[in-house]
Amino acid sequence: MSDPVWAIAIHGGAGPAHKSDYSDETKHMRNVIEDAKQALIAGESAINVIQTAVRSLEESGHHIAGRGSSPNKDGKWELDAAIMDGVTREAGAVGALRGFKSPIDCARTVLAESPHLFLVGKGATRFLKKRKLERVQNPSRYYKPAIDLPIETGALQHGTVGAVALDSDGRLAAATSTGGLLNKQPGRIGDTPLIGAGTWADERVAVSCTGQGEYFIRCAAAADLSARIRYKKSDLTDAAACVLEDISYLGGQGGLIAIDRLGRVTMPFNTISMKRAFATWRGDLEVKVF
Ligand code: ASP
């Protein structure tokens, strides 16, 4: 019998390089990939594996997501996240969320327990605080912004985190979580929690994007990648390259990770770097920044 096909990919954001040594980040990403790999080999579902991977990236404080997020212009932390199950196309998302340690756990809770798909702001808080989710009691003490450079509004730095996986039962899933663009306006929500823009999974492909969210929204980037496979019969790498070309054409910057149902992985970006890693059933494992 041949080995079951599985694959996992993660990212820690696309952007300019603000330092030369990313060894802490790459070490942590390697651990995340190793854990995800073991879970997939043990038969865990793609959606559980990507949720765990993204939670770990959020907790690490290495990226502009979860603990490493920066405050908005008003000094408040408003975070976005989404998760999507490719089998059922069920999804959950949160936007401009305040006061929870793991936005991806919140998104999964919305998927599982809310009649709605996307909750934002105070309504999201009201719904989620009744659930067993870890709260942030003291934001200025809890958050440790991964970037503390003086930054112009909307500037792109290594930020968002994401994960996509194919499990050994052929199920695909995608998750993305972010603190958003630096120094953003209160209430600004980017592509990350918008299903079809920054996050998408169906029976063909799972996609998680990173970059200047406004451009990814205007290109319906993640859903467009799937549509190219479905309607044009493009292969994964071509479809992803075309999506990124569209974003570049509009003047946008960023990257994405995607896995298809055959376990192929692509990770294109048009920035100087994108923190990224993947592993597959074939035994390959790679962690890269540049
Ligand atoms: N795409 C994210 C946003 O626009 C930012 C990022 O990926 O760095 O909120």
PDB file of C-alpha atoms and ligand atoms in Angstrom:
ATOM      1  CA  MET A   1       0.000   0.000   0.000  1.00  0.00           C
ATOM      2  CA  SER A   2       1.339   3.475  -0.836  1.00  0.00           C
ATOM      3  CA  ASP A   3       1.935   6.066   1.895  1.00  0.00           C
ATOM      4  CA  PRO A   4      -0.998   8.379   2.609  1.00  0.00           C
ATOM      5  CA  VAL A   5      -0.586  11.761   0.945  1.00  0.00           C
ATOM      6  CA  TRP A   6      -0.451  14.763   3.296  1.00  0.00           C
ATOM      7  CA  ALA A   7       1.121  18.229   3.236  1.00  0.00           C
ATOM      8  CA  ILE A   8       1.423  21.246   5.503  1.00  0.00           C
ATOM      9  CA  ALA A   9       2.640  24.798   4.802  1.00  0.00           C
ATOM     10  CA  ILE A  10       2.839  27.824   7.087  1.00  0.00           C
ATOM     11  CA  HIS A  11       3.845  31.466   6.724  1.00  0.00           C
ATOM     12  CA  GLY A  12       4.835  34.272   9.045  1.00  0.00           C
ATOM     13  CA  GLY A  13       4.142  37.139   6.665  1.00  0.00           C
ATOM     14  CA  ALA A  14       5.616  38.742   3.553  1.00  0.00           C
ATOM     15  CA  GLY A  15       7.381  42.085   3.589  1.00  0.00           C
ATOM     16  CA  PRO A  16      10.676  43.933   3.630  1.00  0.00           C
ATOM     17  CA  ALA A  17      13.535  42.548   5.708  1.00  0.00           C
ATOM     18  CA  HIS A  18      14.041  44.635   8.836  1.00  0.00           C
ATOM     19  CA  LYS A  19      16.878  42.484  10.165  1.00  0.00           C
ATOM     20  CA  SER A  20      19.342  39.929   8.835  1.00  0.00           C
ATOM     21  CA  ASP A  21      19.028  37.239  11.501  1.00  0.00           C
ATOM     22  CA  TYR A  22      15.735  35.353  11.542  1.00  0.00           C
ATOM     23  CA  SER A  23      17.068  32.304  13.368  1.00  0.00           C
ATOM     24  CA  ASP A  24      14.571  32.527  16.282  1.00  0.00           C
ATOM     25  CA  GLU A  25      11.675  32.712  13.844  1.00  0.00           C
ATOM     26  CA  THR A  26      12.948  29.875  11.640  1.00  0.00           C
ATOM     27  CA  LYS A  27      13.668  27.657  14.647  1.00  0.00           C
ATOM     28  CA  HIS A  28      10.128  28.153  15.917  1.00  0.00           C
ATOM     29  CA  MET A  29       8.624  27.601  12.462  1.00  0.00           C
ATOM     30  CA  ARG A  30      10.568  24.351  12.126  1.00  0.00           C
ATOM     31  CA  ASN A  31       9.060  23.143  15.420  1.00  0.00           C
ATOM     32  CA  VAL A  32       5.568  24.124  14.263  1.00  0.00           C
ATOM     33  CA  ILE A  33       6.050  22.211  11.007  1.00  0.00           C
ATOM     34  CA  GLU A  34       7.475  19.159  12.817  1.00  0.00           C
ATOM     35  CA  ASP A  35       4.482  19.063  15.181  1.00  0.00           C
ATOM     36  CA  ALA A  36       2.032  19.500  12.296  1.00  0.00           C
ATOM     37  CA  LYS A  37       3.778  16.731  10.381  1.00  0.00           C
ATOM     38  CA  GLN A  38       3.514  14.304  13.314  1.00  0.00           C
ATOM     39  CA  ALA A  39      -0.163  15.171  13.748  1.00  0.00           C
ATOM     40  CA  LEU A  40      -0.905  14.588  10.052  1.00  0.00           C
ATOM     41  CA  ILE A  41       0.981  11.271  10.079  1.00  0.00           C
ATOM     42  CA  ALA A  42      -1.104  10.265  13.102  1.00  0.00           C
ATOM     43  CA  GLY A  43      -4.249  10.954  11.065  1.00  0.00           C
ATOM     44  CA  GLU A  44      -5.304  14.305  12.582  1.00  0.00           C
ATOM     45  CA  SER A  45      -7.691  16.414  10.494  1.00  0.00           C
ATOM     46  CA  ALA A  46      -6.331  19.271   8.380  1.00  0.00           C
ATOM     47  CA  ILE A  47      -8.518  21.830  10.159  1.00  0.00           C
ATOM     48  CA  ASN A  48      -7.264  20.847  13.629  1.00  0.00           C
ATOM     49  CA  VAL A  49      -3.652  20.834  12.444  1.00  0.00           C
ATOM     50  CA  ILE A  50      -3.787  24.316  10.909  1.00  0.00           C
ATOM     51  CA  GLN A  51      -5.600  25.758  13.923  1.00  0.00           C
ATOM     52  CA  THR A  52      -2.879  24.425  16.236  1.00  0.00           C
ATOM     53  CA  ALA A  53      -0.118  25.682  13.933  1.00  0.00           C
ATOM     54  CA  VAL A  54      -1.598  29.179  13.703  1.00  0.00           C
ATOM     55  CA  ARG A  55      -2.217  29.346  17.460  1.00  0.00           C
ATOM     56  CA  SER A  56       1.435  28.506  18.045  1.00  0.00           C
ATOM     57  CA  LEU A  57       2.559  31.201  15.572  1.00  0.00           C
ATOM     58  CA  GLU A  58       0.240  33.695  17.322  1.00  0.00           C
ATOM     59  CA  GLU A  59       1.637  32.805  20.754  1.00  0.00           C
ATOM     60  CA  SER A  60       5.268  33.001  19.622  1.00  0.00           C
ATOM     61  CA  GLY A  61       5.245  36.798  19.388  1.00  0.00           C
ATOM     62  CA  HIS A  62       7.592  36.516  16.389  1.00  0.00           C
ATOM     63  CA  HIS A  63       5.067  37.866  13.891  1.00  0.00           C
ATOM     64  CA  ILE A  64       2.528  40.674  13.642  1.00  0.00           C
ATOM     65  CA  ALA A  65      -0.272  38.372  14.761  1.00  0.00           C
ATOM     66  CA  GLY A  66      -1.507  37.324  18.190  1.00  0.00           C
ATOM     67  CA  ARG A  67       1.026  38.343  20.835  1.00  0.00           C
ATOM     68  CA  GLY A  68       3.399  40.062  18.387  1.00  0.00           C
ATOM     69  CA  SER A  69       0.697  42.412  17.027  1.00  0.00           C
ATOM     70  CA  SER A  70       1.088  46.182  17.124  1.00  0.00           C
ATOM     71  CA  PRO A  71      -1.613  48.577  18.346  1.00  0.00           C
ATOM     72  CA  ASN A  72      -3.672  50.684  15.945  1.00  0.00           C
ATOM     73  CA  LYS A  73      -3.515  54.478  15.733  1.00  0.00           C
ATOM     74  CA  ASP A  74      -5.567  54.761  18.950  1.00  0.00           C
ATOM     75  CA  GLY A  75      -3.195  52.474  20.855  1.00  0.00           C
ATOM     76  CA  LYS A  76      -5.714  49.583  20.832  1.00  0.00           C
ATOM     77  CA  TRP A  77      -5.098  46.033  19.629  1.00  0.00           C
ATOM     78  CA  GLU A  78      -7.661  44.938  17.026  1.00  0.00           C
ATOM     79  CA  LEU A  79      -6.949  41.550  15.485  1.00  0.00           C
ATOM     80  CA  ASP A  80      -8.401  39.621  12.518  1.00  0.00           C
ATOM     81  CA  ALA A  81      -8.505  35.873  11.759  1.00  0.00           C
ATOM     82  CA  ALA A  82     -10.308  33.277   9.647  1.00  0.00           C
ATOM     83  CA  ILE A  83     -10.425  29.517   9.281  1.00  0.00           C
ATOM     84  CA  MET A  84     -12.049  27.452   6.516  1.00  0.00           C
ATOM     85  CA  ASP A  85     -12.748  23.760   6.099  1.00  0.00           C
ATOM     86  CA  GLY A  86     -12.370  22.697   2.463  1.00  0.00           C
ATOM     87  CA  VAL A  87     -14.626  19.655   2.815  1.00  0.00           C
ATOM     88  CA  THR A  88     -17.765  21.416   3.998  1.00  0.00           C
ATOM     89  CA  ARG A  89     -16.703  24.990   3.082  1.00  0.00           C
ATOM     90  CA  GLU A  90     -17.734  25.975   6.561  1.00  0.00           C
ATOM     91  CA  ALA A  91     -15.799  28.981   7.768  1.00  0.00           C
ATOM     92  CA  GLY A  92     -15.478  31.232  10.792  1.00  0.00           C
ATOM     93  CA  ALA A  93     -13.947  34.697  10.996  1.00  0.00           C
ATOM     94  CA  VAL A  94     -13.386  37.539  13.431  1.00  0.00           C
ATOM     95  CA  GLY A  95     -12.470  41.148  12.669  1.00  0.00           C
ATOM     96  CA  ALA A  96     -11.266  44.103  14.763  1.00  0.00           C
ATOM     97  CA  LEU A  97     -11.359  41.716  17.717  1.00  0.00           C
ATOM     98  CA  ARG A  98     -10.172  42.994  21.094  1.00  0.00           C
ATOM     99  CA  GLY A  99      -9.119  41.123  24.198  1.00  0.00           C
ATOM    100  CA  PHE A 100      -8.592  37.481  23.189  1.00  0.00           C
ATOM    101  CA  LYS A 101      -5.251  35.654  23.176  1.00  0.00           C
ATOM    102  CA  SER A 102      -5.911  33.495  20.140  1.00  0.00           C
ATOM    103  CA  PRO A 103      -7.931  35.054  17.317  1.00  0.00           C
ATOM    104  CA  ILE A 104      -7.749  31.759  15.406  1.00  0.00           C
ATOM    105  CA  ASP A 105      -9.410  29.901  18.300  1.00  0.00           C
ATOM    106  CA  CYS A 106     -12.063  32.629  18.241  1.00  0.00           C
ATOM    107  CA  ALA A 107     -12.574  32.142  14.475  1.00  0.00           C
ATOM    108  CA  ARG A 108     -12.931  28.376  14.973  1.00  0.00           C
ATOM    109  CA  THR A 109     -15.483  29.012  17.715  1.00  0.00           C
ATOM    110  CA  VAL A 110     -17.473  31.237  15.358  1.00  0.00           C
ATOM    111  CA  LEU A 111     -17.340  28.428  12.772  1.00  0.00           C
ATOM    112  CA  ALA A 112     -18.520  25.830  15.259  1.00  0.00           C
ATOM    113  CA  GLU A 113     -20.976  27.716  17.439  1.00  0.00           C
ATOM    114  CA  SER A 114     -22.348  30.773  15.681  1.00  0.00           C
ATOM    115  CA  PRO A 115     -25.166  30.792  13.118  1.00  0.00           C
ATOM    116  CA  HIS A 116     -23.110  33.514  11.394  1.00  0.00           C
ATOM    117  CA  LEU A 117     -19.760  33.248   9.651  1.00  0.00           C
ATOM    118  CA  PHE A 118     -18.062  36.578  10.413  1.00  0.00           C
ATOM    119  CA  LEU A 119     -18.299  38.554  13.666  1.00  0.00           C
ATOM    120  CA  VAL A 120     -16.533  41.856  14.298  1.00  0.00           C
ATOM    121  CA  GLY A 121     -15.850  44.334  17.077  1.00  0.00           C
ATOM    122  CA  LYS A 122     -18.078  44.498  20.133  1.00  0.00           C
ATOM    123  CA  GLY A 123     -20.553  41.939  18.787  1.00  0.00           C
ATOM    124  CA  ALA A 124     -17.729  39.428  18.404  1.00  0.00           C
ATOM    125  CA  THR A 125     -16.539  40.102  21.949  1.00  0.00           C
ATOM    126  CA  ARG A 126     -20.029  39.685  23.354  1.00  0.00           C
ATOM    127  CA  PHE A 127     -20.456  36.337  21.586  1.00  0.00           C
ATOM    128  CA  LEU A 128     -16.996  35.002  22.396  1.00  0.00           C
ATOM    129  CA  LYS A 129     -16.699  36.026  26.021  1.00  0.00           C
ATOM    130  CA  LYS A 130     -19.386  33.485  26.917  1.00  0.00           C
ATOM    131  CA  ARG A 131     -17.126  30.743  25.538  1.00  0.00           C
ATOM    132  CA  LYS A 132     -14.066  29.145  27.091  1.00  0.00           C
ATOM    133  CA  LEU A 133     -11.441  31.282  25.335  1.00  0.00           C
ATOM    134  CA  GLU A 134      -8.374  32.832  26.906  1.00  0.00           C
ATOM    135  CA  ARG A 135      -8.745  36.580  27.441  1.00  0.00           C
ATOM    136  CA  VAL A 136      -6.116  39.321  27.430  1.00  0.00           C
ATOM    137  CA  GLN A 137      -6.650  41.182  30.699  1.00  0.00           C
ATOM    138  CA  ASN A 138      -3.912  43.761  30.308  1.00  0.00           C
ATOM    139  CA  PRO A 139      -3.170  44.459  26.627  1.00  0.00           C
ATOM    140  CA  SER A 140      -0.146  46.709  27.091  1.00  0.00           C
ATOM    141  CA  ARG A 141       1.474  44.064  29.257  1.00  0.00           C
ATOM    142  CA  TYR A 142       0.455  41.016  27.176  1.00  0.00           C
ATOM    143  CA  TYR A 143       1.308  42.198  23.659  1.00  0.00           C
ATOM    144  CA  LYS A 144       4.976  42.399  22.676  1.00  0.00           C
ATOM    145  CA  PRO A 145       4.953  43.988  19.218  1.00  0.00           C
ATOM    146  CA  ALA A 146       7.255  42.018  16.921  1.00  0.00           C
ATOM    147  CA  ILE A 147       8.136  45.276  15.143  1.00  0.00           C
ATOM    148  CA  ASP A 148       8.798  48.485  17.016  1.00  0.00           C
ATOM    149  CA  LEU A 149      10.177  50.631  14.234  1.00  0.00           C
ATOM    150  CA  PRO A 150       8.660  54.041  13.547  1.00  0.00           C
ATOM    151  CA  ILE A 151       6.395  53.157  10.669  1.00  0.00           C
ATOM    152  CA  GLU A 152       4.187  55.063   8.265  1.00  0.00           C
ATOM    153  CA  THR A 153       0.485  54.203   8.309  1.00  0.00           C
ATOM    154  CA  GLY A 154      -0.347  51.036   6.412  1.00  0.00           C
ATOM    155  CA  ALA A 155       3.295  50.095   5.945  1.00  0.00           C
ATOM    156  CA  LEU A 156       3.806  46.417   5.283  1.00  0.00           C
ATOM    157  CA  GLN A 157       6.155  44.522   7.578  1.00  0.00           C
ATOM    158  CA  HIS A 158       6.481  40.826   8.202  1.00  0.00           C
ATOM    159  CA  GLY A 159       3.124  40.212   9.719  1.00  0.00           C
ATOM    160  CA  THR A 160       0.303  37.887   9.282  1.00  0.00           C
ATOM    161  CA  VAL A 161       0.592  34.187   9.998  1.00  0.00           C
ATOM    162  CA  GLY A 162      -1.159  31.381   8.170  1.00  0.00           C
ATOM    163  CA  ALA A 163      -1.336  27.650   7.595  1.00  0.00           C
ATOM    164  CA  VAL A 164      -2.760  25.344   4.927  1.00  0.00           C
ATOM    165  CA  ALA A 165      -2.896  21.561   5.029  1.00  0.00           C
ATOM    166  CA  LEU A 166      -4.009  18.429   3.216  1.00  0.00           C
ATOM    167  CA  ASP A 167      -4.659  15.515   5.557  1.00  0.00           C
ATOM    168  CA  SER A 168      -4.378  11.804   4.869  1.00  0.00           C
ATOM    169  CA  ASP A 169      -8.144  11.602   4.218  1.00  0.00           C
ATOM    170  CA  GLY A 170      -7.797  14.140   1.392  1.00  0.00           C
ATOM    171  CA  ARG A 171      -9.307  17.055   3.347  1.00  0.00           C
ATOM    172  CA  LEU A 172      -7.938  20.571   2.808  1.00  0.00           C
ATOM    173  CA  ALA A 173      -8.161  23.518   5.235  1.00  0.00           C
ATOM    174  CA  ALA A 174      -6.774  27.053   5.569  1.00  0.00           C
ATOM    175  CA  ALA A 175      -6.302  29.517   8.434  1.00  0.00           C
ATOM    176  CA  THR A 176      -4.894  33.051   8.656  1.00  0.00           C
ATOM    177  CA  SER A 177      -4.426  35.436  11.608  1.00  0.00           C
ATOM    178  CA  THR A 178      -3.096  38.990  11.771  1.00  0.00           C
ATOM    179  CA  GLY A 179      -2.621  42.163  13.736  1.00  0.00           C
ATOM    180  CA  GLY A 180      -3.126  43.902  10.386  1.00  0.00           C
ATOM    181  CA  LEU A 181      -1.164  46.704   8.818  1.00  0.00           C
ATOM    182  CA  LEU A 182       0.952  48.785  11.154  1.00  0.00           C
ATOM    183  CA  ASN A 183      -0.522  51.975  12.584  1.00  0.00           C
ATOM    184  CA  LYS A 184      -3.865  51.181  10.956  1.00  0.00           C
ATOM    185  CA  GLN A 185      -7.040  53.194  11.518  1.00  0.00           C
ATOM    186  CA  PRO A 186      -9.363  51.868  14.217  1.00  0.00           C
ATOM    187  CA  GLY A 187     -11.938  49.595  12.594  1.00  0.00           C
ATOM    188  CA  ARG A 188      -9.745  48.767   9.599  1.00  0.00           C
ATOM    189  CA  ILE A 189     -10.150  45.134   8.545  1.00  0.00           C
ATOM    190  CA  GLY A 190      -7.925  43.654   5.863  1.00  0.00           C
ATOM    191  CA  ASP A 191      -8.085  40.588   3.648  1.00  0.00           C
ATOM    192  CA  THR A 192      -7.147  38.050   6.331  1.00  0.00           C
ATOM    193  CA  PRO A 193     -10.642  37.337   7.736  1.00  0.00           C
ATOM    194  CA  LEU A 194     -12.436  37.866   4.421  1.00  0.00           C
ATOM    195  CA  ILE A 195     -13.257  34.466   3.001  1.00  0.00           C
ATOM    196  CA  GLY A 196     -12.135  34.425  -0.633  1.00  0.00           C
ATOM    197  CA  ALA A 197      -9.684  37.316  -0.229  1.00  0.00           C
ATOM    198  CA  GLY A 198      -7.050  36.311   2.355  1.00  0.00           C
ATOM    199  CA  THR A 199      -8.280  32.830   3.243  1.00  0.00           C
ATOM    200  CA  TRP A 200      -9.936  30.038   1.256  1.00  0.00           C
ATOM    201  CA  ALA A 201     -10.292  26.257   1.220  1.00  0.00           C
ATOM    202  CA  ASP A 202     -12.399  23.943  -0.921  1.00  0.00           C
ATOM    203  CA  GLU A 203     -12.053  20.420  -2.318  1.00  0.00           C
ATOM    204  CA  ARG A 204      -9.324  21.546  -4.763  1.00  0.00           C
ATOM    205  CA  VAL A 205      -7.054  23.913  -2.863  1.00  0.00           C
ATOM    206  CA  ALA A 206      -6.330  25.652   0.466  1.00  0.00           C
ATOM    207  CA  VAL A 207      -4.907  29.200   0.408  1.00  0.00           C
ATOM    208  CA  SER A 208      -3.617  31.673   3.010  1.00  0.00           C
ATOM    209  CA  CYS A 209      -2.440  35.123   1.907  1.00  0.00           C
ATOM    210  CA  THR A 210      -0.241  37.833   3.394  1.00  0.00           C
ATOM    211  CA  GLY A 211       0.505  41.345   2.242  1.00  0.00           C
ATOM    212  CA  GLN A 212      -1.253  44.628   1.632  1.00  0.00           C
ATOM    213  CA  GLY A 213      -4.758  43.429   2.335  1.00  0.00           C
ATOM    214  CA  GLU A 214      -6.573  46.067   0.316  1.00  0.00           C
ATOM    215  CA  TYR A 215      -5.000  44.669  -2.895  1.00  0.00           C
ATOM    216  CA  PHE A 216      -5.814  41.072  -1.985  1.00  0.00           C
ATOM    217  CA  ILE A 217      -9.430  42.092  -1.413  1.00  0.00           C
ATOM    218  CA  ARG A 218      -9.584  43.882  -4.775  1.00  0.00           C
ATOM    219  CA  CYS A 219      -8.275  40.734  -6.485  1.00  0.00           C
ATOM    220  CA  ALA A 220     -10.462  38.299  -4.496  1.00  0.00           C
ATOM    221  CA  ALA A 221      -7.069  36.616  -4.352  1.00  0.00           C
ATOM    222  CA  ALA A 222      -7.628  33.347  -2.523  1.00  0.00           C
ATOM    223  CA  ALA A 223     -10.904  32.451  -4.275  1.00  0.00           C
ATOM    224  CA  ASP A 224      -9.475  33.518  -7.641  1.00  0.00           C
ATOM    225  CA  LEU A 225      -6.677  30.997  -7.208  1.00  0.00           C
ATOM    226  CA  SER A 226      -9.227  28.226  -6.784  1.00  0.00           C
ATOM    227  CA  ALA A 227     -11.339  29.521  -9.691  1.00  0.00           C
ATOM    228  CA  ARG A 228      -8.313  29.390 -11.987  1.00  0.00           C
ATOM    229  CA  ILE A 229      -7.808  25.723 -11.102  1.00  0.00           C
ATOM    230  CA  ARG A 230     -11.508  24.981 -11.515  1.00  0.00           C
ATOM    231  CA  TYR A 231     -12.366  26.878 -14.685  1.00  0.00           C
ATOM    232  CA  LYS A 232      -9.029  27.241 -16.468  1.00  0.00           C
ATOM    233  CA  LYS A 233      -7.661  23.873 -15.339  1.00  0.00           C
ATOM    234  CA  SER A 234      -4.468  25.705 -14.366  1.00  0.00           C
ATOM    235  CA  ASP A 235      -1.993  23.840 -12.251  1.00  0.00           C
ATOM    236  CA  LEU A 236      -1.411  25.094  -8.700  1.00  0.00           C
ATOM    237  CA  THR A 237       1.852  26.943  -9.345  1.00  0.00           C
ATOM    238  CA  ASP A 238       0.518  28.731 -12.444  1.00  0.00           C
ATOM    239  CA  ALA A 239      -2.729  29.704 -10.733  1.00  0.00           C
ATOM    240  CA  ALA A 240      -0.858  31.167  -7.743  1.00  0.00           C
ATOM    241  CA  ALA A 241       1.613  33.011  -9.988  1.00  0.00           C
ATOM    242  CA  CYS A 242      -1.271  34.580 -11.972  1.00  0.00           C
ATOM    243  CA  VAL A 243      -2.985  35.756  -8.788  1.00  0.00           C
ATOM    244  CA  LEU A 244       0.220  37.377  -7.593  1.00  0.00           C
ATOM    245  CA  GLU A 245       0.754  38.933 -11.018  1.00  0.00           C
ATOM    246  CA  ASP A 246      -2.682  40.533 -10.737  1.00  0.00           C
ATOM    247  CA  ILE A 247      -1.763  41.958  -7.324  1.00  0.00           C
ATOM    248  CA  SER A 248       1.597  43.239  -8.615  1.00  0.00           C
ATOM    249  CA  TYR A 249      -0.168  44.812 -11.623  1.00  0.00           C
ATOM    250  CA  LEU A 250      -2.330  46.882  -9.249  1.00  0.00           C
ATOM    251  CA  GLY A 251       0.800  47.867  -7.298  1.00  0.00           C
ATOM    252  CA  GLY A 252       0.251  45.559  -4.328  1.00  0.00           C
ATOM    253  CA  GLN A 253       2.812  43.598  -2.352  1.00  0.00           C
ATOM    254  CA  GLY A 254       2.616  40.283  -0.590  1.00  0.00           C
ATOM    255  CA  GLY A 255       2.583  36.546  -1.007  1.00  0.00           C
ATOM    256  CA  LEU A 256       0.589  33.411  -0.344  1.00  0.00           C
ATOM    257  CA  ILE A 257       0.868  29.749   0.482  1.00  0.00           C
ATOM    258  CA  ALA A 258      -1.326  27.109  -1.158  1.00  0.00           C
ATOM    259  CA  ILE A 259      -1.682  23.319  -1.231  1.00  0.00           C
ATOM    260  CA  ASP A 260      -3.792  21.344  -3.691  1.00  0.00           C
ATOM    261  CA  ARG A 261      -5.541  17.996  -3.329  1.00  0.00           C
ATOM    262  CA  LEU A 262      -2.513  16.153  -4.706  1.00  0.00           C
ATOM    263  CA  GLY A 263      -0.335  17.581  -1.932  1.00  0.00           C
ATOM    264  CA  ARG A 264       1.537  20.006  -4.177  1.00  0.00           C
ATOM    265  CA  VAL A 265       2.761  23.158  -2.441  1.00  0.00           C
ATOM    266  CA  THR A 266       3.407  26.659  -3.804  1.00  0.00           C
ATOM    267  CA  MET A 267       4.603  29.734  -1.873  1.00  0.00           C
ATOM    268  CA  PRO A 268       5.098  32.721  -4.211  1.00  0.00           C
ATOM    269  CA  PHE A 269       5.736  36.298  -3.018  1.00  0.00           C
ATOM    270  CA  ASN A 270       6.713  39.595  -4.649  1.00  0.00           C
ATOM    271  CA  THR A 271       8.316  41.146  -1.555  1.00  0.00           C
ATOM    272  CA  ILE A 272      11.924  40.896  -0.432  1.00  0.00           C
ATOM    273  CA  SER A 273      11.065  38.044   1.847  1.00  0.00           C
ATOM    274  CA  MET A 274       8.331  35.837   3.248  1.00  0.00           C
ATOM    275  CA  LYS A 275       8.793  33.676   6.322  1.00  0.00           C
ATOM    276  CA  ARG A 276       7.565  30.268   5.176  1.00  0.00           C
ATOM    277  CA  ALA A 277       7.905  26.532   5.693  1.00  0.00           C
ATOM    278  CA  PHE A 278       6.419  23.313   4.396  1.00  0.00           C
ATOM    279  CA  ALA A 279       6.599  19.545   4.726  1.00  0.00           C
ATOM    280  CA  THR A 280       4.999  16.743   2.722  1.00  0.00           C
ATOM    281  CA  TRP A 281       4.524  12.997   2.799  1.00  0.00           C
ATOM    282  CA  ARG A 282       7.452  12.683   0.386  1.00  0.00           C
ATOM    283  CA  GLY A 283       9.828  13.526   3.242  1.00  0.00           C
ATOM    284  CA  ASP A 284      10.741  17.048   2.134  1.00  0.00           C
ATOM    285  CA  LEU A 285      10.813  19.822   4.748  1.00  0.00           C
ATOM    286  CA  GLU A 286      11.934  23.391   4.150  1.00  0.00           C
ATOM    287  CA  VAL A 287      12.011  26.575   6.249  1.00  0.00           C
ATOM    288  CA  LYS A 288      12.954  29.824   4.507  1.00  0.00           C
ATOM    289  CA  VAL A 289      12.800  33.599   4.886  1.00  0.00           C
ATOM    290  CA  PHE A 290      14.387  34.967   1.685  1.00  0.00           C
TER     291      PHE A 290
HETATM  292  N1  ASP B   1      -2.745  41.054   4.916  1.00  0.00           N
HETATM  293  C1  ASP B   1      -2.674  41.656   6.216  1.00  0.00           C
HETATM  294  C2  ASP B   1      -3.658  42.790   6.284  1.00  0.00           C
HETATM  295  O1  ASP B   1      -3.799  43.503   5.297  1.00  0.00           O
HETATM  296  C3  ASP B   1      -1.306  42.162   6.568  1.00  0.00           C
HETATM  297  C4  ASP B   1      -0.136  41.220   6.328  1.00  0.00           C
HETATM  298  O2  ASP B   1      -0.279  40.165   5.724  1.00  0.00           O
HETATM  299  O3  ASP B   1       0.988  41.530   6.753  1.00  0.00           O
HETATM  300  O4  ASP B   1      -4.239  43.007   7.322  1.00  0.00           O
END
